[in-house]
Every structure is written in C-alpha cells, then in structure tokens.
Coordinates of C-alpha atoms and ligand atoms in Angstrom, one line a residue:
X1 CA 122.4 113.3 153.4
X2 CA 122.1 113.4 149.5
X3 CA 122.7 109.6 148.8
X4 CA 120.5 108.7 151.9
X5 CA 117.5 110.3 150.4
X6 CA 118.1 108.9 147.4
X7 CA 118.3 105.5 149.1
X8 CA 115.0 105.7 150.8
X9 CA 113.6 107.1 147.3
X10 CA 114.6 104.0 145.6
X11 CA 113.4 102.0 148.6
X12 CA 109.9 103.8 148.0
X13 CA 110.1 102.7 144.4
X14 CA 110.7 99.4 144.6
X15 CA 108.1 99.2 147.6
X16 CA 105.5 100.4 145.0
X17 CA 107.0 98.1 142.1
X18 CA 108.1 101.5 140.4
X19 CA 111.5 100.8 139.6
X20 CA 113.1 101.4 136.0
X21 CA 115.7 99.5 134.6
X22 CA 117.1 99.8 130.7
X23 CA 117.5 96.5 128.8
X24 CA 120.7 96.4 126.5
X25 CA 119.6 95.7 123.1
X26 CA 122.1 92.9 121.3
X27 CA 120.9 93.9 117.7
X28 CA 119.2 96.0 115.9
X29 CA 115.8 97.0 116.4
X30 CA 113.6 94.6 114.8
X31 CA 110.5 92.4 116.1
X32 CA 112.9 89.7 116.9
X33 CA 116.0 91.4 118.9
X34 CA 118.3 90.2 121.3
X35 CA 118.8 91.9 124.3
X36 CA 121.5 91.2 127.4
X37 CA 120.9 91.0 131.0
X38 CA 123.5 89.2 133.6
X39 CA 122.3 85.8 133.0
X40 CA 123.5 86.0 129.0
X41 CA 122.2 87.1 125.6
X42 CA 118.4 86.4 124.5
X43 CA 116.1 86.9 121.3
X44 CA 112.5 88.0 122.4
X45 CA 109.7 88.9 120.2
X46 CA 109.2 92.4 120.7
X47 CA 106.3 94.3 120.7
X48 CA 107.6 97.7 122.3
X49 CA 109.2 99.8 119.5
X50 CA 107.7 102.8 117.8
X51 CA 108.8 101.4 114.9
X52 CA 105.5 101.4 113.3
X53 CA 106.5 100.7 109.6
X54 CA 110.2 99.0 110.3
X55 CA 112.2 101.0 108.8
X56 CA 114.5 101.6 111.6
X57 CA 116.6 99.4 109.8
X58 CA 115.3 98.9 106.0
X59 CA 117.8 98.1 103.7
X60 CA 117.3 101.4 101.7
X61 CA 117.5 103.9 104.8
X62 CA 120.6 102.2 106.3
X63 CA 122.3 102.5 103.2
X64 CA 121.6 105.8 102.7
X65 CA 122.6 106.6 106.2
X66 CA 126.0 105.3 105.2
X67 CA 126.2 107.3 102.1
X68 CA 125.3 110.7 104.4
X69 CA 127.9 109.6 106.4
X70 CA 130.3 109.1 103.4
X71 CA 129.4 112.7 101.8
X72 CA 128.9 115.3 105.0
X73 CA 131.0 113.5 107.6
X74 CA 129.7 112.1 110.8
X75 CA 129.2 115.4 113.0
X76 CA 127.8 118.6 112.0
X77 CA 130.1 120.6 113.7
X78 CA 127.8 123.5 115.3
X79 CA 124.6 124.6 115.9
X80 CA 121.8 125.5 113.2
X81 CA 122.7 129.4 113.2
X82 CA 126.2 129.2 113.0
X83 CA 127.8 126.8 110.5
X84 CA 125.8 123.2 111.0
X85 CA 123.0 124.0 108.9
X86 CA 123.8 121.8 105.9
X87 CA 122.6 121.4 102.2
X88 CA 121.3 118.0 103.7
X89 CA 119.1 119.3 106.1
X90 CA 118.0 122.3 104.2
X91 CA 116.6 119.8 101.3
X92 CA 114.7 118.2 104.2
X93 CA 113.2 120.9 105.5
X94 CA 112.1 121.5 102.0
X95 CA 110.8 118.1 101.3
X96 CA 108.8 118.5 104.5
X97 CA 107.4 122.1 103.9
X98 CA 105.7 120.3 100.7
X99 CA 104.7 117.4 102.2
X100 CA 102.6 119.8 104.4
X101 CA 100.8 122.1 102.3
X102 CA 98.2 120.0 101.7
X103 CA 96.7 120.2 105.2
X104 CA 98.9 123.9 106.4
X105 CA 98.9 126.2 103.4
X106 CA 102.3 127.7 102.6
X107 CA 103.9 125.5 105.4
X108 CA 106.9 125.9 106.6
X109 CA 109.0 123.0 107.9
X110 CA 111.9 123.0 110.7
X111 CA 113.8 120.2 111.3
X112 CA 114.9 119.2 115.1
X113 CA 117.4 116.8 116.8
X114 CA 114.5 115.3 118.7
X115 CA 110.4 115.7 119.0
X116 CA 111.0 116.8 123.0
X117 CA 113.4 119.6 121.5
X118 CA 110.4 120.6 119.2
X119 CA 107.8 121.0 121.7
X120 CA 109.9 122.7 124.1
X121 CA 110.1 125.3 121.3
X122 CA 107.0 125.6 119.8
X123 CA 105.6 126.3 123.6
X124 CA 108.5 128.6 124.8
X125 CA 108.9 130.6 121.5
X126 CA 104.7 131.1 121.1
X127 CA 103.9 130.6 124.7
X128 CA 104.7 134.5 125.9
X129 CA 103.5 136.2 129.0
X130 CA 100.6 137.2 126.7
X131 CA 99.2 133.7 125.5
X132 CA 97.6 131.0 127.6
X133 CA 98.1 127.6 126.9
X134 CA 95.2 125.2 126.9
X135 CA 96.3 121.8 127.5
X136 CA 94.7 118.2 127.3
X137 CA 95.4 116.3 130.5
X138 CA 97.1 113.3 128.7
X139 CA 99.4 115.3 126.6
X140 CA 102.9 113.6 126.2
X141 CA 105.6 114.7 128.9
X142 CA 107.4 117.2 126.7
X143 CA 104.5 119.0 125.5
X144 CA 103.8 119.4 129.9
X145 CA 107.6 120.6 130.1
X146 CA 106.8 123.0 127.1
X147 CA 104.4 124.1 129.2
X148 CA 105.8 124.9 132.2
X149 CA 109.0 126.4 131.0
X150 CA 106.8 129.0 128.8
X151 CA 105.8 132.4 130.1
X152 CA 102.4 131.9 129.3
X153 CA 99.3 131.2 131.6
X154 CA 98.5 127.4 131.1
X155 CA 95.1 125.8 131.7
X156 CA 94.3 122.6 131.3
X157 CA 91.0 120.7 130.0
X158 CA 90.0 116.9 130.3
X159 CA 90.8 114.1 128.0
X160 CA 89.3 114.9 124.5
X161 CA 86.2 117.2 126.5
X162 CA 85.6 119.6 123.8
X163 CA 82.8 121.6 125.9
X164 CA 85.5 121.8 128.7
X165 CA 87.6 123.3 126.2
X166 CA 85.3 125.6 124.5
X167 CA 84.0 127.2 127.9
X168 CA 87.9 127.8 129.0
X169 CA 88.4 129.4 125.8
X170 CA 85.4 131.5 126.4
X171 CA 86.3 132.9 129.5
X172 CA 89.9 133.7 128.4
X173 CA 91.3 137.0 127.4
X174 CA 95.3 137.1 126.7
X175 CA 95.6 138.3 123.1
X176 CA 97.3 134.7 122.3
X177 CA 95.2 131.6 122.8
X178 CA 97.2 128.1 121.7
X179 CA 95.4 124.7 122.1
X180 CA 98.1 121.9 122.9
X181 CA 97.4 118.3 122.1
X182 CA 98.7 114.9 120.9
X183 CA 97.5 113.8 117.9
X184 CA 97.3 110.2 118.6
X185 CA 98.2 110.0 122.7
X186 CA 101.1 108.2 123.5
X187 CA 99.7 105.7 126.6
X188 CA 96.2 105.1 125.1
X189 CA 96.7 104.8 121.4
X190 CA 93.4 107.0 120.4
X191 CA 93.0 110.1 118.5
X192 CA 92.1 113.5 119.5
X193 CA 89.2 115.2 118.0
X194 CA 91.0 117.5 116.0
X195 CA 88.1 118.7 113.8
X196 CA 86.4 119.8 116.8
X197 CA 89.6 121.4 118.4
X198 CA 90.1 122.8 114.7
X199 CA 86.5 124.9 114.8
X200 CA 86.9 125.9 118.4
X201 CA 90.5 127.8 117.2
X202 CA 88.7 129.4 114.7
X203 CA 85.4 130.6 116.9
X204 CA 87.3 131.8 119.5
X205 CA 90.5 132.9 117.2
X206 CA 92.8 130.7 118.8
X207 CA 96.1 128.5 117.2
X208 CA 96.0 124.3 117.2
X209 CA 99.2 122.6 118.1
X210 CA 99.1 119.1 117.5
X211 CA 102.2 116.8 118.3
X212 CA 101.7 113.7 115.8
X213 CA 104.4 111.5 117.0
X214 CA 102.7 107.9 116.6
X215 CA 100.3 109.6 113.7
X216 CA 103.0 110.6 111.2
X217 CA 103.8 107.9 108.9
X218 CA 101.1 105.3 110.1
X219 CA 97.9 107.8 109.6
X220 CA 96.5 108.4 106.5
X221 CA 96.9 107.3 102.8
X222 CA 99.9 108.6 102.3
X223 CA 101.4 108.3 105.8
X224 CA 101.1 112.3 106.3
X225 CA 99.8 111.5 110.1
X226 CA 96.3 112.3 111.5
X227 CA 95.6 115.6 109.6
X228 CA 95.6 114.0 106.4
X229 CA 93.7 111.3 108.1
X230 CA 91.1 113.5 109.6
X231 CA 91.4 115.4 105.8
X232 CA 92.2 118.7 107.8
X233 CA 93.5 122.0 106.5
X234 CA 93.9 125.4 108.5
X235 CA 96.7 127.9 108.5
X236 CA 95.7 128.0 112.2
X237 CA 97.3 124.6 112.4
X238 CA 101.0 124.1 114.0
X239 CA 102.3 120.7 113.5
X240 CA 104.8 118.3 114.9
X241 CA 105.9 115.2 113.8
X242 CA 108.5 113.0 114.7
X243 CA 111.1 110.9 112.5
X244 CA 112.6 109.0 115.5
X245 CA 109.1 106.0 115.4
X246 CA 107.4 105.8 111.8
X247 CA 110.5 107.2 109.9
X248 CA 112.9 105.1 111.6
X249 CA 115.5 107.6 112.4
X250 CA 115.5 110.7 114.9
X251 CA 114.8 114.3 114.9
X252 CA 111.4 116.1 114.3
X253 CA 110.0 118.6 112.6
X254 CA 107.5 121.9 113.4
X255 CA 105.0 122.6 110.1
X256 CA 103.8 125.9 110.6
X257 CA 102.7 129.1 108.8
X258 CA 106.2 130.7 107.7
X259 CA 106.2 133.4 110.3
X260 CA 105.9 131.0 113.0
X261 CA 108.7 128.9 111.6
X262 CA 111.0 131.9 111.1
X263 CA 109.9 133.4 114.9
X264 CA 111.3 129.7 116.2
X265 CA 114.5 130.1 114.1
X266 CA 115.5 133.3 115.7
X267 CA 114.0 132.3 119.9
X268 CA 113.4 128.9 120.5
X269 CA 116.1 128.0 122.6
X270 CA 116.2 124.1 122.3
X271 CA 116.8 125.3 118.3
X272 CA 119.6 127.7 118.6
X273 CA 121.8 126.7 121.5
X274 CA 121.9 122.5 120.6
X275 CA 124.2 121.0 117.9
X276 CA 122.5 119.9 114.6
X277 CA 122.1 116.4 114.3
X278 CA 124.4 115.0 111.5
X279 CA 123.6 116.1 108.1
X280 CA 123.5 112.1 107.5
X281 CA 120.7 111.8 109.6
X282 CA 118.5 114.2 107.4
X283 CA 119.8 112.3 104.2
X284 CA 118.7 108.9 105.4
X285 CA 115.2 110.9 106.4
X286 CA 115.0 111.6 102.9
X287 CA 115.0 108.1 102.1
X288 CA 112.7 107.5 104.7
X289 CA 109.6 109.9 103.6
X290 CA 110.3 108.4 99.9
X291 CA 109.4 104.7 101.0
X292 CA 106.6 106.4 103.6
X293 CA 105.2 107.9 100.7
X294 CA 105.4 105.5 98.1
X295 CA 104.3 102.1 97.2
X296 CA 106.1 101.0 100.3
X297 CA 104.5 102.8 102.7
X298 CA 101.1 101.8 101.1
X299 CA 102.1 98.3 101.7
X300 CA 103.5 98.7 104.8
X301 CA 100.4 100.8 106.5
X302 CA 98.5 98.0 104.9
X303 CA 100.2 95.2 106.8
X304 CA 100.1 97.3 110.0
X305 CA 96.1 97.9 109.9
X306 CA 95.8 94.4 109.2
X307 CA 97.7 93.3 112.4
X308 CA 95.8 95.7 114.8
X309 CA 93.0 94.3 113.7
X310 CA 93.9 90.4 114.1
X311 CA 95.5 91.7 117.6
X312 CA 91.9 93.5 118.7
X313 CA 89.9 90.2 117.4
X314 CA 91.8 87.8 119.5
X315 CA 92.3 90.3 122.5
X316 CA 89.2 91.5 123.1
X317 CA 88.0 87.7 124.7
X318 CA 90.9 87.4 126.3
X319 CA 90.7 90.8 128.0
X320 CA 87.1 90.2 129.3
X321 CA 87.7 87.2 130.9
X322 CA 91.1 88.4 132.8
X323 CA 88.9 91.7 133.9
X324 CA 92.0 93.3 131.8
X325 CA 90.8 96.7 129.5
X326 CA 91.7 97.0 125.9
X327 CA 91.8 100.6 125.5
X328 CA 89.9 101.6 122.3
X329 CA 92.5 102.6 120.1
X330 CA 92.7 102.2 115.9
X331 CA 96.3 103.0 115.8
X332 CA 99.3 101.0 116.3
X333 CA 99.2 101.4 119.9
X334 CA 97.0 98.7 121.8
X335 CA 97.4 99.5 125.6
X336 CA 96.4 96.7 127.7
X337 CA 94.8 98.2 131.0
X338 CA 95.4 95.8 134.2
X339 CA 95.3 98.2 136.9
X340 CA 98.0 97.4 139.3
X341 CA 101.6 98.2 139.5
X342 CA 102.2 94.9 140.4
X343 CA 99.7 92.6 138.6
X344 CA 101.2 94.6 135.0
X345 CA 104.9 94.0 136.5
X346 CA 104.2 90.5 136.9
X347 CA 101.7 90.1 133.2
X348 CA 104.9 91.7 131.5
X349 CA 107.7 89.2 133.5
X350 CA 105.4 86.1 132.5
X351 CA 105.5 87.2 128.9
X352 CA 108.9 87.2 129.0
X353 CA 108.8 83.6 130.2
X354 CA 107.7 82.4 126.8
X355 CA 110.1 84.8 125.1
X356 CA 107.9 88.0 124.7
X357 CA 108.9 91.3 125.3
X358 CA 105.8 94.2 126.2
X359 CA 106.7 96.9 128.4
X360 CA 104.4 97.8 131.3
X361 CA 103.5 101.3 132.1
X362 CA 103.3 102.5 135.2
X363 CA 102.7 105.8 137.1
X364 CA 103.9 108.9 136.5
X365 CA 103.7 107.8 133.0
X366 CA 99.7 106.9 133.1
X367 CA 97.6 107.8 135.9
X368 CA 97.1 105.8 139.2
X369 CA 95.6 102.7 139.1
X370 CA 95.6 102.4 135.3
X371 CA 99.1 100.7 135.2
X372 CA 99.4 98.6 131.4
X373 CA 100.3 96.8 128.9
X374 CA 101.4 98.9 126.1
X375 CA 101.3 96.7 123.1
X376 CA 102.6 98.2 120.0
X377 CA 102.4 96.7 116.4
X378 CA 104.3 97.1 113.5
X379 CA 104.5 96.6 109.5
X380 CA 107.4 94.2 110.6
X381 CA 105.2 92.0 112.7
X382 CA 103.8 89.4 111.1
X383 CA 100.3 87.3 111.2
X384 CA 102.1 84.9 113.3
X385 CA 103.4 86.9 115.4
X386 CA 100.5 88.8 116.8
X387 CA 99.0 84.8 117.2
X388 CA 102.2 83.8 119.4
X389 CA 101.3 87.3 121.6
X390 CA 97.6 86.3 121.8
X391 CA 98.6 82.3 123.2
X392 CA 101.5 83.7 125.7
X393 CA 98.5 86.2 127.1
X394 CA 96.1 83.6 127.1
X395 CA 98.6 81.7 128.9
X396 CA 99.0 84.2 131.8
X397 CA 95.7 85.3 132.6
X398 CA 94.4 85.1 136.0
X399 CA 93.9 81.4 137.1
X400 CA 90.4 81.4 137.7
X401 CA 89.6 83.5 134.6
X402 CA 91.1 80.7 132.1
X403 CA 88.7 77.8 133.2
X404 CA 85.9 80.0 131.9
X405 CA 87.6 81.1 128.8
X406 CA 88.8 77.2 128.1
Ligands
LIG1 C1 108.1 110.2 121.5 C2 107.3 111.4 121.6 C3 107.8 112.7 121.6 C4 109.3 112.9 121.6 O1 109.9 112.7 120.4 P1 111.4 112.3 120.4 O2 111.8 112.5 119.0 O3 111.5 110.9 120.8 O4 112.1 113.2 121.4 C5 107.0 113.8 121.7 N1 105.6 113.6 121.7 C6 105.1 112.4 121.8 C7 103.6 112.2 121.8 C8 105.9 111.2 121.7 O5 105.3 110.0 121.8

C-alpha cells in the first residue's frame, strides 16, 4: 500500500518533469568540478554553488581546517550545554558578536551547525503563543518550517509590500510582534526593503528578523551582509547569517540583543538537543571572516560585482529575444525565469551539452509557472567564464528567437 503510493507519487513527478536527482561531485567545489553519473566522470563549468567568494576551498581555510582538526580532534563529542562547547567555538561566537555591533548594538552572537537549525530557533524560542509572526511570502523554506513549528499566530504579507505589512501590523494585538524575512531571497536574488521593514518595527513596536544567507559576506564593504549594506542599526534587529555559502564552511549564526541570545541558549530546541559541529569547523571560520574582512574580501567582492554585471550586460538581449526573464537582482544570484517545468528542464540539459552546469528550479521551490534558471556567480568565476555561459545560452534559445537575435 505504502510503496504503491509512493510509486504513483513518483509517476506524478516525473509526469510533471518534477523529479530530483543528486549529482555526485568528483572534486572539490570549485567553478570547474567534476561530477559522476553512470556514463563516467565529467568536468563542467559550474554556476550553481553558494560559493559567492570561493573560499570553500581557499588555501588558507583548508589549512586551517586541518590544523582544527589537529588541535580539538575531529568530533565534538556532545551537544552545546553539556561538554561540546569548545574554546574554538566560544572565540567565534566572540569574533561574530563584534563583527555585529556596528549595525545590533551590544550584539550577541550564537553559533549553529546549520542556518535551517538557526531559523528553527529563532522562530520557536521567540515565536510563543503570545507573538504573531509576519511573514514575507517568499521567505526561504526553513524560515516557513520555523514558522509552523512555533506557537505563535503567523500571518503572512506579499513580496516586499510594505503597506500590506504595515496594515497587518496595525490590526494586530499579541504583546509580541516579529517580522520574518530574507535578506536577499534565495530564488530571486533581490533585496528586501529592510529600512522600510526597520521603521515599521519601530512604529508599531515590533522585532526584525532578517535571515542574510546570500547577503553575508558578498554585501557591503566589508562583507558584513545587507545591514551593513543598507548602513542599518537597531537593537530591534535579529540577525542570521550563514557560514555554509560566502564563508565557505557550514554552520550559522543568530546576532541578537544579549537577552535574546541567552533566551535561545536555554529553549531553542534545534540548539540544545543536536551535537556541536566540530570545534575545527569554527577554527577554519575564523580564517574565513579574516580573509572576508580583509584585503581579500575587498578583492574578491570586487571580482564578484564585476562578473554580475558582465553576466546582466550580455543576458539581458539574450533573455528578450528567448521571451526568458532576468529577474532584477544586484546580488550574486541571477535567476533566469523561463516559465515551464519542462522548457527550464530542457534549457538546463542543453547547457550541460556544452559542458555547463545551472540548476533549474522548479515548483515547490518557486511558485507555479515561474520554473528557472538559477544562475549564481562567484569571486572564482572568471571574465571568461561568464562569456562561455552567455555563448552556450545563446546557443539554446528558442529556434525562432535566434534568427532575430543573429
Ligand atoms: C541556505 C539557506 C538557509 C539554510 O542555511 P544552511 O546553513 O544551508 O542550513 C537559510 N536561509 C536561506 C535564505 C538560505 O538560502
């Protein structure tokens, strides 16, 4: 009974070109990487990481991982509260408590295994039975589990629709009000209108959450994500950002008024009852915020911006003439809209004809209809790169389209 339902659940799938299947990576995660299917081993230029600044394997941070490894060990033997919380990840959380001050004065930073595990705890330990939760319809997946595991009463507004927001606000009256959003949204590369967001918390007394996963790093001069960016500051701020895509190695961390921090050490479940991640991890993230934060990361920011823009030059014709939608996005995320489920199946499978690897993005992840290309840069990419992308898409557009573009 199970396995038959499952079967005609697959069938469904594949009838609607929603299947998922994992590719095996070969080597490490770099724009060139080989990756394994039945027929044998191939290198494909990839432009599906989150590895915004390529440091997912930099020299510096893979030596330092080692050198973790060397000093603390390879596990951390226990959970946070009980004996994994380590020297090394203590001096993280310290490093990252400074590095947020500047936008959350007195900030306090705790350090998670991953950014799903953060969000699940900033929205379970805040989100009581007397807060409501206003929500922003394209928020990431984890920040919508937060959601629905939390006690509180959860409303949800439209994409960046500040009046939406304001009028929900107004007509709300739990003693706990949080607004929930992505700082830069995951399947559309923009930004949300945080300074906005930021003065409607204050009118209407309410908290900002803000999950800067693809901000952190890549945003602002020095790579301290979209609230340096957007030169914000507010205690009513509570921030996330993730070390798994710009800092090249995994976990995340919650900035947040101490109170808030200390309220998550003692309830948030995905914090207490989960193993800390090795204590080499948080050394090697040490590493990483040094070269985000130094001349480095300057140049590497630097080298990103600049191949967004030669991407968004050269795409933009292209994309008229295929009836394809660049989504207007000034981050390192350049979703390519096509529509169908099958049309971005079949974009994506001719890419990887000439030797190109883009993922397409289908529903649930994006809503009906909108199915994509999600093309993300990096600081590894180079000029030339972005111009093979641009001939391979040229290449597959639409017959009829390319006599008018040629
Ligand atoms: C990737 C991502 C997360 C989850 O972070 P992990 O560390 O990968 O678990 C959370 N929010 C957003 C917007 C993301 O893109």
């Amino acid at each position: 009974m199970l396995l038959d339902s499952l079967a005609e659940a697959a069938r469904q799938r594949e009838r609607h070109a929603l299947t998922r299947r994992r590719r095996i990576a070969a080597t490490p995660c770099a724009p060139r990487q080989a990756v394994e299917d039945g027929a044998g081993t191939r290198t494909l230029l990839q432009f599906s990481s989150n590895d915004y600044l390529g440091l997912a394997n930099h020299p510096d941070v893979v030596a330092s991982f080692a050198d973790g490894a060397r000093q603390w060990g390879a596990g951390s033997g226990a959970s946070h509260l009980v004996t994994g919380h380590s020297l090394a990840h203590h001096r993280l959380e310290h490093e990252l408590s400074e590095w947020m001050a500047p936008m959350i004065p007195q900030a306090r930073a705790l350090y998670f295994c991953t950014g799903y595990m953060a969000n699940l705890a900033v929205l379970t330990s805040l989100g009581g039975a007397d807060a409501t939760l206003f929500c922003e319809t394209l928020n990431h997946a984890s920040l919508i589990d937060g959601a629905r595991l939390a006690r509180a009463a959860v409303q949800r507004y439209p994409h960046a629709d500040v009046a939406a927001l304001d009028r929900l606000l107004a007509g709300c009256d739990t003693p706990l009000k949080l607004i929930v959003t992505d700082g830069v949204f995951s399947m559309d590369g923009d930004i949300a209108p945080l300074a906005a967001l930021l003065a409607l918390a204050e009118r209407h007394d309410a908290w900002l959450v803000v999950d800067d996963a693809h901000g952190f790093g890549v945003l602002g001069d020095n790579g301290r994500g979209v609230l340096e960016a957007l030169d914000l500051c507010s205690s009513r701020l509570i921030y996330i950002g993730t070390l798994g895509k710009a800092a090249g190695v995994a976990g995340a961390f919650v900035a947040a008024h101490p109170a808030i921090v200390e309220h998550m050490v003692n309830t948030a479940r995905t914090y207490i009852y989960t193993t800390a991640a090795p204590p080499a991890v948080a050394h090697a993230l040490m590493t990483s915020l040094a070269l985000i934060a130094g001349e480095e990361g300057t140049r590497r920011r630097a080298a990103l911006h600049a191949r967004i823009g030669e991407l968004r030059k050269g795409l933009a014709p292209v994309a008229q003439a295929a009836g394809w939608r660049l989504a207007d996005s000034p981050t390192a995320i350049q979703p390519l809209i096509v529509g169908d489920n099958g049309a971005a199946l079949a974009l994506s499978a001719g890419l990887e004809d000439a030797g190109i690897r883009v993922g397409a993005i289908r529903p649930p992840t994006v809503p009906e209809g909108t199915a994509r290309l999600r093309i993300t840069l990096s600081a590894a990419h180079t000029a030339s790169d972005v111009a093979q992308l641009l001939g391979a898409l040229r290449a597959a557009m639409p017959r009829l389209a390319v006599r008018e573009v040629a």
